[in-house]
mmCIF file with all atom_site columns, C-alpha atoms in Angstrom:
data_model
loop_
_atom_site.group_PDB
_atom_site.id
_atom_site.type_symbol
_atom_site.label_atom_id
_atom_site.label_alt_id
_atom_site.label_comp_id
_atom_site.label_asym_id
_atom_site.label_entity_id
_atom_site.label_seq_id
_atom_site.pdbx_PDB_ins_code
_atom_site.Cartn_x
_atom_site.Cartn_y
_atom_site.Cartn_z
_atom_site.occupancy
_atom_site.B_iso_or_equiv
_atom_site.pdbx_formal_charge
_atom_site.auth_seq_id
_atom_site.auth_comp_id
_atom_site.auth_asym_id
_atom_site.auth_atom_id
_atom_site.pdbx_PDB_model_num
ATOM 1   C CA . UNK A 1 1   ? 103.081 147.531 83.482 1.00 64.00 ? 1   UNK A CA 1
ATOM 2   C CA . UNK A 1 2   ? 104.706 143.918 84.689 1.00 68.00 ? 2   UNK A CA 1
ATOM 3   C CA . UNK A 1 3   ? 106.726 144.588 87.537 1.00 72.00 ? 3   UNK A CA 1
ATOM 4   C CA . UNK A 1 4   ? 109.684 143.400 85.323 1.00 66.00 ? 4   UNK A CA 1
ATOM 5   C CA . UNK A 1 5   ? 109.495 146.392 83.474 1.00 61.00 ? 5   UNK A CA 1
ATOM 6   C CA . UNK A 1 6   ? 109.726 148.730 86.131 1.00 65.00 ? 6   UNK A CA 1
ATOM 7   C CA . UNK A 1 7   ? 112.602 147.503 87.519 1.00 68.00 ? 7   UNK A CA 1
ATOM 8   C CA . UNK A 1 8   ? 114.920 147.326 84.559 1.00 62.00 ? 8   UNK A CA 1
ATOM 9   C CA . UNK A 1 9   ? 113.584 151.228 83.777 1.00 58.00 ? 9   UNK A CA 1
ATOM 10  C CA . UNK A 1 10  ? 115.088 151.412 86.960 1.00 66.00 ? 10  UNK A CA 1
ATOM 11  C CA . UNK A 1 11  ? 118.717 149.798 86.696 1.00 64.00 ? 11  UNK A CA 1
ATOM 12  C CA . UNK A 1 12  ? 119.341 151.231 82.851 1.00 58.00 ? 12  UNK A CA 1
ATOM 13  C CA . UNK A 1 13  ? 117.265 154.290 82.809 1.00 68.00 ? 13  UNK A CA 1
ATOM 14  C CA . UNK A 1 14  ? 118.980 155.995 79.943 1.00 75.00 ? 14  UNK A CA 1
ATOM 15  C CA . UNK A 1 15  ? 118.852 153.404 76.939 1.00 73.00 ? 15  UNK A CA 1
ATOM 16  C CA . UNK A 1 16  ? 117.585 155.334 74.012 1.00 87.00 ? 16  UNK A CA 1
ATOM 17  C CA . UNK A 1 17  ? 114.141 154.925 72.613 1.00 94.00 ? 17  UNK A CA 1
ATOM 18  C CA . UNK A 1 18  ? 113.351 153.397 69.450 1.00 95.00 ? 18  UNK A CA 1
ATOM 19  C CA . UNK A 1 19  ? 111.584 154.646 66.626 1.00 96.00 ? 19  UNK A CA 1
ATOM 20  C CA . UNK A 1 20  ? 109.886 153.039 63.478 1.00 96.00 ? 20  UNK A CA 1
ATOM 21  C CA . UNK A 1 21  ? 110.099 149.389 64.532 1.00 96.00 ? 21  UNK A CA 1
ATOM 22  C CA . UNK A 1 22  ? 106.595 148.545 65.949 1.00 98.00 ? 22  UNK A CA 1
ATOM 23  C CA . UNK A 1 23  ? 103.737 149.671 63.988 1.00 98.00 ? 23  UNK A CA 1
ATOM 24  C CA . UNK A 1 24  ? 99.734  148.932 64.707 1.00 98.00 ? 24  UNK A CA 1
ATOM 25  C CA . UNK A 1 25  ? 97.043  148.009 62.229 1.00 97.00 ? 25  UNK A CA 1
ATOM 26  C CA . UNK A 1 26  ? 93.496  148.852 61.929 1.00 97.00 ? 26  UNK A CA 1
ATOM 27  C CA . UNK A 1 27  ? 92.711  145.289 63.407 1.00 97.00 ? 27  UNK A CA 1
ATOM 28  C CA . UNK A 1 28  ? 94.656  145.582 65.911 1.00 98.00 ? 28  UNK A CA 1
ATOM 29  C CA . UNK A 1 29  ? 97.776  143.327 64.651 1.00 98.00 ? 29  UNK A CA 1
ATOM 30  C CA . UNK A 1 30  ? 101.274 144.051 65.526 1.00 98.00 ? 30  UNK A CA 1
ATOM 31  C CA . UNK A 1 31  ? 104.180 144.407 62.815 1.00 98.00 ? 31  UNK A CA 1
ATOM 32  C CA . UNK A 1 32  ? 107.747 144.035 63.564 1.00 97.00 ? 32  UNK A CA 1
ATOM 33  C CA . UNK A 1 33  ? 109.483 146.492 61.286 1.00 97.00 ? 33  UNK A CA 1
ATOM 34  C CA . UNK A 1 34  ? 113.158 145.991 60.143 1.00 96.00 ? 34  UNK A CA 1
ATOM 35  C CA . UNK A 1 35  ? 115.019 147.790 58.399 1.00 95.00 ? 35  UNK A CA 1
ATOM 36  C CA . UNK A 1 36  ? 114.419 146.755 55.328 1.00 96.00 ? 36  UNK A CA 1
ATOM 37  C CA . UNK A 1 37  ? 110.635 147.550 56.145 1.00 96.00 ? 37  UNK A CA 1
ATOM 38  C CA . UNK A 1 38  ? 111.298 150.910 56.991 1.00 96.00 ? 38  UNK A CA 1
ATOM 39  C CA . UNK A 1 39  ? 113.621 151.636 53.883 1.00 95.00 ? 39  UNK A CA 1
ATOM 40  C CA . UNK A 1 40  ? 109.880 150.384 52.206 1.00 95.00 ? 40  UNK A CA 1
ATOM 41  C CA . UNK A 1 41  ? 108.107 153.180 52.767 1.00 94.00 ? 41  UNK A CA 1
ATOM 42  C CA . UNK A 1 42  ? 106.059 154.855 55.947 1.00 95.00 ? 42  UNK A CA 1
ATOM 43  C CA . UNK A 1 43  ? 103.518 152.097 58.158 1.00 96.00 ? 43  UNK A CA 1
ATOM 44  C CA . UNK A 1 44  ? 100.722 153.523 56.868 1.00 93.00 ? 44  UNK A CA 1
ATOM 45  C CA . UNK A 1 45  ? 98.992  156.826 55.425 1.00 89.00 ? 45  UNK A CA 1
ATOM 46  C CA . UNK A 1 46  ? 100.671 158.308 51.584 1.00 85.00 ? 46  UNK A CA 1
ATOM 47  C CA . UNK A 1 47  ? 103.674 155.720 50.608 1.00 88.00 ? 47  UNK A CA 1
ATOM 48  C CA . UNK A 1 48  ? 102.840 153.031 52.428 1.00 93.00 ? 48  UNK A CA 1
ATOM 49  C CA . UNK A 1 49  ? 103.380 149.598 50.918 1.00 92.00 ? 49  UNK A CA 1
ATOM 50  C CA . UNK A 1 50  ? 102.637 145.981 51.712 1.00 91.00 ? 50  UNK A CA 1
ATOM 51  C CA . UNK A 1 51  ? 106.373 145.644 52.587 1.00 93.00 ? 51  UNK A CA 1
ATOM 52  C CA . UNK A 1 52  ? 106.854 148.194 54.775 1.00 94.00 ? 52  UNK A CA 1
ATOM 53  C CA . UNK A 1 53  ? 104.636 146.979 57.039 1.00 96.00 ? 53  UNK A CA 1
ATOM 54  C CA . UNK A 1 54  ? 107.192 144.476 58.155 1.00 96.00 ? 54  UNK A CA 1
ATOM 55  C CA . UNK A 1 55  ? 106.300 141.531 59.346 1.00 97.00 ? 55  UNK A CA 1
ATOM 56  C CA . UNK A 1 56  ? 102.939 140.649 61.789 1.00 97.00 ? 56  UNK A CA 1
ATOM 57  C CA . UNK A 1 57  ? 103.757 139.707 65.334 1.00 97.00 ? 57  UNK A CA 1
ATOM 58  C CA . UNK A 1 58  ? 102.105 135.796 65.841 1.00 97.00 ? 58  UNK A CA 1
ATOM 59  C CA . UNK A 1 59  ? 103.482 134.938 69.170 1.00 97.00 ? 59  UNK A CA 1
ATOM 60  C CA . UNK A 1 60  ? 100.877 134.852 71.893 1.00 97.00 ? 60  UNK A CA 1
ATOM 61  C CA . UNK A 1 61  ? 103.019 135.574 74.729 1.00 96.00 ? 61  UNK A CA 1
ATOM 62  C CA . UNK A 1 62  ? 104.922 138.492 73.136 1.00 96.00 ? 62  UNK A CA 1
ATOM 63  C CA . UNK A 1 63  ? 101.491 139.991 71.843 1.00 97.00 ? 63  UNK A CA 1
ATOM 64  C CA . UNK A 1 64  ? 100.136 139.848 75.310 1.00 97.00 ? 64  UNK A CA 1
ATOM 65  C CA . UNK A 1 65  ? 103.334 141.361 77.062 1.00 96.00 ? 65  UNK A CA 1
ATOM 66  C CA . UNK A 1 66  ? 103.058 144.450 74.838 1.00 97.00 ? 66  UNK A CA 1
ATOM 67  C CA . UNK A 1 67  ? 99.804  144.866 75.378 1.00 96.00 ? 67  UNK A CA 1
ATOM 68  C CA . UNK A 1 68  ? 100.658 145.214 78.975 1.00 95.00 ? 68  UNK A CA 1
ATOM 69  C CA . UNK A 1 69  ? 103.157 147.320 78.200 1.00 95.00 ? 69  UNK A CA 1
ATOM 70  C CA . UNK A 1 70  ? 101.443 149.429 75.829 1.00 97.00 ? 70  UNK A CA 1
ATOM 71  C CA . UNK A 1 71  ? 100.564 153.066 76.696 1.00 97.00 ? 71  UNK A CA 1
ATOM 72  C CA . UNK A 1 72  ? 101.047 157.216 75.890 1.00 98.00 ? 72  UNK A CA 1
ATOM 73  C CA . UNK A 1 73  ? 103.804 159.832 76.780 1.00 97.00 ? 73  UNK A CA 1
ATOM 74  C CA . UNK A 1 74  ? 102.561 163.607 76.969 1.00 97.00 ? 74  UNK A CA 1
ATOM 75  C CA . UNK A 1 75  ? 103.175 164.078 73.936 1.00 97.00 ? 75  UNK A CA 1
ATOM 76  C CA . UNK A 1 76  ? 100.339 161.550 72.217 1.00 98.00 ? 76  UNK A CA 1
ATOM 77  C CA . UNK A 1 77  ? 103.127 158.704 71.175 1.00 98.00 ? 77  UNK A CA 1
ATOM 78  C CA . UNK A 1 78  ? 102.363 155.957 72.139 1.00 98.00 ? 78  UNK A CA 1
ATOM 79  C CA . UNK A 1 79  ? 104.804 152.939 72.625 1.00 97.00 ? 79  UNK A CA 1
ATOM 80  C CA . UNK A 1 80  ? 105.150 149.926 74.021 1.00 95.00 ? 80  UNK A CA 1
ATOM 81  C CA . UNK A 1 81  ? 107.868 149.758 76.742 1.00 94.00 ? 81  UNK A CA 1
ATOM 82  C CA . UNK A 1 82  ? 110.095 146.902 76.370 1.00 91.00 ? 82  UNK A CA 1
ATOM 83  C CA . UNK A 1 83  ? 112.316 146.748 79.638 1.00 85.00 ? 83  UNK A CA 1
ATOM 84  C CA . UNK A 1 84  ? 113.949 149.831 79.776 1.00 85.00 ? 84  UNK A CA 1
ATOM 85  C CA . UNK A 1 85  ? 113.641 151.014 76.384 1.00 92.00 ? 85  UNK A CA 1
ATOM 86  C CA . UNK A 1 86  ? 110.277 152.440 74.959 1.00 94.00 ? 86  UNK A CA 1
ATOM 87  C CA . UNK A 1 87  ? 109.421 151.542 71.367 1.00 97.00 ? 87  UNK A CA 1
ATOM 88  C CA . UNK A 1 88  ? 107.161 154.030 69.902 1.00 98.00 ? 88  UNK A CA 1
ATOM 89  C CA . UNK A 1 89  ? 104.685 152.697 67.758 1.00 98.00 ? 89  UNK A CA 1
ATOM 90  C CA . UNK A 1 90  ? 103.527 153.949 64.280 1.00 98.00 ? 90  UNK A CA 1
ATOM 91  C CA . UNK A 1 91  ? 99.792  153.738 64.336 1.00 98.00 ? 91  UNK A CA 1
ATOM 92  C CA . UNK A 1 92  ? 97.694  153.108 61.002 1.00 97.00 ? 92  UNK A CA 1
ATOM 93  C CA . UNK A 1 93  ? 94.498  154.706 62.333 1.00 97.00 ? 93  UNK A CA 1
ATOM 94  C CA . UNK A 1 94  ? 94.489  155.444 65.934 1.00 98.00 ? 94  UNK A CA 1
ATOM 95  C CA . UNK A 1 95  ? 96.015  154.270 68.930 1.00 98.00 ? 95  UNK A CA 1
ATOM 96  C CA . UNK A 1 96  ? 92.983  151.696 70.139 1.00 98.00 ? 96  UNK A CA 1
ATOM 97  C CA . UNK A 1 97  ? 91.711  148.668 68.235 1.00 98.00 ? 97  UNK A CA 1
ATOM 98  C CA . UNK A 1 98  ? 88.197  147.924 69.807 1.00 98.00 ? 98  UNK A CA 1
ATOM 99  C CA . UNK A 1 99  ? 86.821  145.038 69.784 1.00 98.00 ? 99  UNK A CA 1
ATOM 100 C CA . UNK A 1 100 ? 82.908  144.522 70.116 1.00 98.00 ? 100 UNK A CA 1
ATOM 101 C CA . UNK A 1 101 ? 80.952  141.434 72.204 1.00 96.00 ? 101 UNK A CA 1
ATOM 102 C CA . UNK A 1 102 ? 78.026  140.157 71.416 1.00 94.00 ? 102 UNK A CA 1
ATOM 103 C CA . UNK A 1 103 ? 76.660  140.966 74.986 1.00 94.00 ? 103 UNK A CA 1
ATOM 104 C CA . UNK A 1 104 ? 77.518  144.715 73.993 1.00 93.00 ? 104 UNK A CA 1
ATOM 105 C CA . UNK A 1 105 ? 81.037  145.133 75.809 1.00 96.00 ? 105 UNK A CA 1
ATOM 106 C CA . UNK A 1 106 ? 83.698  146.538 74.423 1.00 98.00 ? 106 UNK A CA 1
ATOM 107 C CA . UNK A 1 107 ? 87.235  146.093 74.661 1.00 97.00 ? 107 UNK A CA 1
ATOM 108 C CA . UNK A 1 108 ? 90.912  147.179 73.496 1.00 98.00 ? 108 UNK A CA 1
ATOM 109 C CA . UNK A 1 109 ? 93.127  145.152 71.191 1.00 97.00 ? 109 UNK A CA 1
ATOM 110 C CA . UNK A 1 110 ? 94.942  144.413 74.766 1.00 97.00 ? 110 UNK A CA 1
ATOM 111 C CA . UNK A 1 111 ? 91.909  143.359 76.769 1.00 96.00 ? 111 UNK A CA 1
ATOM 112 C CA . UNK A 1 112 ? 91.273  146.427 78.416 1.00 96.00 ? 112 UNK A CA 1
ATOM 113 C CA . UNK A 1 113 ? 87.752  147.332 78.990 1.00 97.00 ? 113 UNK A CA 1
ATOM 114 C CA . UNK A 1 114 ? 85.529  150.695 77.825 1.00 95.00 ? 114 UNK A CA 1
ATOM 115 C CA . UNK A 1 115 ? 83.238  152.783 78.123 1.00 96.00 ? 115 UNK A CA 1
ATOM 116 C CA . UNK A 1 116 ? 82.072  154.182 75.396 1.00 97.00 ? 116 UNK A CA 1
ATOM 117 C CA . UNK A 1 117 ? 81.302  157.896 75.250 1.00 97.00 ? 117 UNK A CA 1
ATOM 118 C CA . UNK A 1 118 ? 81.165  158.980 71.605 1.00 97.00 ? 118 UNK A CA 1
ATOM 119 C CA . UNK A 1 119 ? 80.781  157.733 68.048 1.00 98.00 ? 119 UNK A CA 1
ATOM 120 C CA . UNK A 1 120 ? 82.272  158.493 65.599 1.00 98.00 ? 120 UNK A CA 1
ATOM 121 C CA . UNK A 1 121 ? 81.943  157.691 61.767 1.00 98.00 ? 121 UNK A CA 1
ATOM 122 C CA . UNK A 1 122 ? 84.595  158.649 58.533 1.00 98.00 ? 122 UNK A CA 1
ATOM 123 C CA . UNK A 1 123 ? 84.761  159.568 55.194 1.00 97.00 ? 123 UNK A CA 1
ATOM 124 C CA . UNK A 1 124 ? 85.438  155.849 54.159 1.00 96.00 ? 124 UNK A CA 1
ATOM 125 C CA . UNK A 1 125 ? 82.460  154.366 56.403 1.00 96.00 ? 125 UNK A CA 1
ATOM 126 C CA . UNK A 1 126 ? 85.063  153.174 59.778 1.00 98.00 ? 126 UNK A CA 1
ATOM 127 C CA . UNK A 1 127 ? 83.402  153.791 62.958 1.00 98.00 ? 127 UNK A CA 1
ATOM 128 C CA . UNK A 1 128 ? 85.231  155.016 65.898 1.00 98.00 ? 128 UNK A CA 1
ATOM 129 C CA . UNK A 1 129 ? 84.450  155.305 69.203 1.00 98.00 ? 129 UNK A CA 1
ATOM 130 C CA . UNK A 1 130 ? 86.310  157.205 72.646 1.00 98.00 ? 130 UNK A CA 1
ATOM 131 C CA . UNK A 1 131 ? 86.468  156.708 75.956 1.00 96.00 ? 131 UNK A CA 1
ATOM 132 C CA . UNK A 1 132 ? 87.915  157.742 79.186 1.00 94.00 ? 132 UNK A CA 1
ATOM 133 C CA . UNK A 1 133 ? 91.336  155.469 77.476 1.00 94.00 ? 133 UNK A CA 1
ATOM 134 C CA . UNK A 1 134 ? 90.459  157.458 74.648 1.00 96.00 ? 134 UNK A CA 1
ATOM 135 C CA . UNK A 1 135 ? 89.603  157.140 70.624 1.00 98.00 ? 135 UNK A CA 1
ATOM 136 C CA . UNK A 1 136 ? 89.870  153.455 68.943 1.00 98.00 ? 136 UNK A CA 1
ATOM 137 C CA . UNK A 1 137 ? 88.430  152.045 65.508 1.00 98.00 ? 137 UNK A CA 1
ATOM 138 C CA . UNK A 1 138 ? 86.231  150.096 65.972 1.00 98.00 ? 138 UNK A CA 1
ATOM 139 C CA . UNK A 1 139 ? 87.153  146.396 64.076 1.00 98.00 ? 139 UNK A CA 1
ATOM 140 C CA . UNK A 1 140 ? 85.802  145.860 60.868 1.00 97.00 ? 140 UNK A CA 1
ATOM 141 C CA . UNK A 1 141 ? 84.699  141.970 61.743 1.00 97.00 ? 141 UNK A CA 1
ATOM 142 C CA . UNK A 1 142 ? 82.548  144.005 64.605 1.00 98.00 ? 142 UNK A CA 1
ATOM 143 C CA . UNK A 1 143 ? 80.826  145.960 62.073 1.00 97.00 ? 143 UNK A CA 1
ATOM 144 C CA . UNK A 1 144 ? 77.742  144.162 62.437 1.00 96.00 ? 144 UNK A CA 1
ATOM 145 C CA . UNK A 1 145 ? 77.106  144.378 65.859 1.00 97.00 ? 145 UNK A CA 1
ATOM 146 C CA . UNK A 1 146 ? 78.385  148.244 65.616 1.00 97.00 ? 146 UNK A CA 1
ATOM 147 C CA . UNK A 1 147 ? 74.925  148.684 63.478 1.00 96.00 ? 147 UNK A CA 1
ATOM 148 C CA . UNK A 1 148 ? 73.081  146.575 65.654 1.00 96.00 ? 148 UNK A CA 1
ATOM 149 C CA . UNK A 1 149 ? 74.171  148.946 68.730 1.00 96.00 ? 149 UNK A CA 1
ATOM 150 C CA . UNK A 1 150 ? 73.745  152.691 66.392 1.00 97.00 ? 150 UNK A CA 1
ATOM 151 C CA . UNK A 1 151 ? 70.081  151.226 65.904 1.00 97.00 ? 151 UNK A CA 1
ATOM 152 C CA . UNK A 1 152 ? 69.286  150.684 68.918 1.00 96.00 ? 152 UNK A CA 1
ATOM 153 C CA . UNK A 1 153 ? 70.558  153.579 70.143 1.00 96.00 ? 153 UNK A CA 1
ATOM 154 C CA . UNK A 1 154 ? 72.936  153.008 72.479 1.00 96.00 ? 154 UNK A CA 1
ATOM 155 C CA . UNK A 1 155 ? 75.837  154.952 70.043 1.00 97.00 ? 155 UNK A CA 1
ATOM 156 C CA . UNK A 1 156 ? 74.481  157.632 67.657 1.00 97.00 ? 156 UNK A CA 1
ATOM 157 C CA . UNK A 1 157 ? 77.788  158.389 65.111 1.00 98.00 ? 157 UNK A CA 1
ATOM 158 C CA . UNK A 1 158 ? 78.925  162.033 64.200 1.00 98.00 ? 158 UNK A CA 1
ATOM 159 C CA . UNK A 1 159 ? 81.062  162.537 60.926 1.00 98.00 ? 159 UNK A CA 1
ATOM 160 C CA . UNK A 1 160 ? 84.394  162.911 60.915 1.00 98.00 ? 160 UNK A CA 1
ATOM 161 C CA . UNK A 1 161 ? 87.369  163.259 59.001 1.00 98.00 ? 161 UNK A CA 1
ATOM 162 C CA . UNK A 1 162 ? 90.012  160.785 59.777 1.00 97.00 ? 162 UNK A CA 1
ATOM 163 C CA . UNK A 1 163 ? 92.105  163.584 59.618 1.00 96.00 ? 163 UNK A CA 1
ATOM 164 C CA . UNK A 1 164 ? 91.200  165.444 61.990 1.00 97.00 ? 164 UNK A CA 1
ATOM 165 C CA . UNK A 1 165 ? 91.375  162.655 64.951 1.00 98.00 ? 165 UNK A CA 1
ATOM 166 C CA . UNK A 1 166 ? 94.836  162.796 65.696 1.00 98.00 ? 166 UNK A CA 1
ATOM 167 C CA . UNK A 1 167 ? 94.614  166.146 66.697 1.00 97.00 ? 167 UNK A CA 1
ATOM 168 C CA . UNK A 1 168 ? 91.072  166.208 68.460 1.00 97.00 ? 168 UNK A CA 1
ATOM 169 C CA . UNK A 1 169 ? 92.396  163.207 70.549 1.00 98.00 ? 169 UNK A CA 1
ATOM 170 C CA . UNK A 1 170 ? 95.845  163.955 70.849 1.00 97.00 ? 170 UNK A CA 1
ATOM 171 C CA . UNK A 1 171 ? 98.038  161.170 69.637 1.00 98.00 ? 171 UNK A CA 1
ATOM 172 C CA . UNK A 1 172 ? 101.278 160.686 67.140 1.00 98.00 ? 172 UNK A CA 1
ATOM 173 C CA . UNK A 1 173 ? 100.402 158.530 64.097 1.00 97.00 ? 173 UNK A CA 1
ATOM 174 C CA . UNK A 1 174 ? 103.947 158.593 63.320 1.00 97.00 ? 174 UNK A CA 1
ATOM 175 C CA . UNK A 1 175 ? 106.614 159.401 66.372 1.00 97.00 ? 175 UNK A CA 1
ATOM 176 C CA . UNK A 1 176 ? 109.574 158.270 63.891 1.00 94.00 ? 176 UNK A CA 1
ATOM 177 C CA . UNK A 1 177 ? 108.093 161.076 61.097 1.00 91.00 ? 177 UNK A CA 1
ATOM 178 C CA . UNK A 1 178 ? 107.764 163.575 64.171 1.00 89.00 ? 178 UNK A CA 1
ATOM 179 C CA . UNK A 1 179 ? 111.298 162.671 65.648 1.00 87.00 ? 179 UNK A CA 1
ATOM 180 C CA . UNK A 1 180 ? 112.877 163.540 61.658 1.00 83.00 ? 180 UNK A CA 1
ATOM 181 C CA . UNK A 1 181 ? 110.928 166.114 61.304 1.00 82.00 ? 181 UNK A CA 1
ATOM 182 C CA . UNK A 1 182 ? 112.015 167.542 64.817 1.00 77.00 ? 182 UNK A CA 1
ATOM 183 C CA . UNK A 1 183 ? 115.441 166.579 63.934 1.00 78.00 ? 183 UNK A CA 1
ATOM 184 C CA . UNK A 1 184 ? 115.162 168.493 60.663 1.00 69.00 ? 184 UNK A CA 1
ATOM 185 C CA . UNK A 1 185 ? 113.916 171.478 62.059 1.00 69.00 ? 185 UNK A CA 1
ATOM 186 C CA . UNK A 1 186 ? 116.900 171.817 65.281 1.00 70.00 ? 186 UNK A CA 1
ATOM 187 C CA . UNK A 1 187 ? 119.107 171.263 61.961 1.00 64.00 ? 187 UNK A CA 1
ATOM 188 C CA . UNK A 1 188 ? 118.030 174.323 60.252 1.00 63.00 ? 188 UNK A CA 1
#
């Protein structure tokens, strides 16, 4: 985490968390979801539309800042620590998107190096790799390198259902939906 972020957290410790405003797609792209995008539907899954994605972030320095300050809380909700404010992330598939390098290395969409421990293949043919940092989907543009790794025996993917991965690896796809559900049950 950036020092400037740590300092802001100490200076303003009670800033409310932000939900629904940031999304991460299966290609490692960040999306800003304003009120209009959120009103158009969920970021991913049933009911998602192109309009509900929002606007793709394209500012390299902002993307790098998000990546350096990206993490998860004890409930498995992934967030970007934006100064004193925690901005929870809506995930399309997983909290990480893996990029495969020609030399066989694996790194996250944020540049974090990864040692792969497990491989999974879901019902749609998407490949997931898991390591100490958690689970991520392999970027679609890197599937040729993934196929070479599987053929060479580096990974032996086991079958899975994509819907089972959040529970198995302890992450939340939609912190905003989780918050709404929690508020709804508390008001009953």
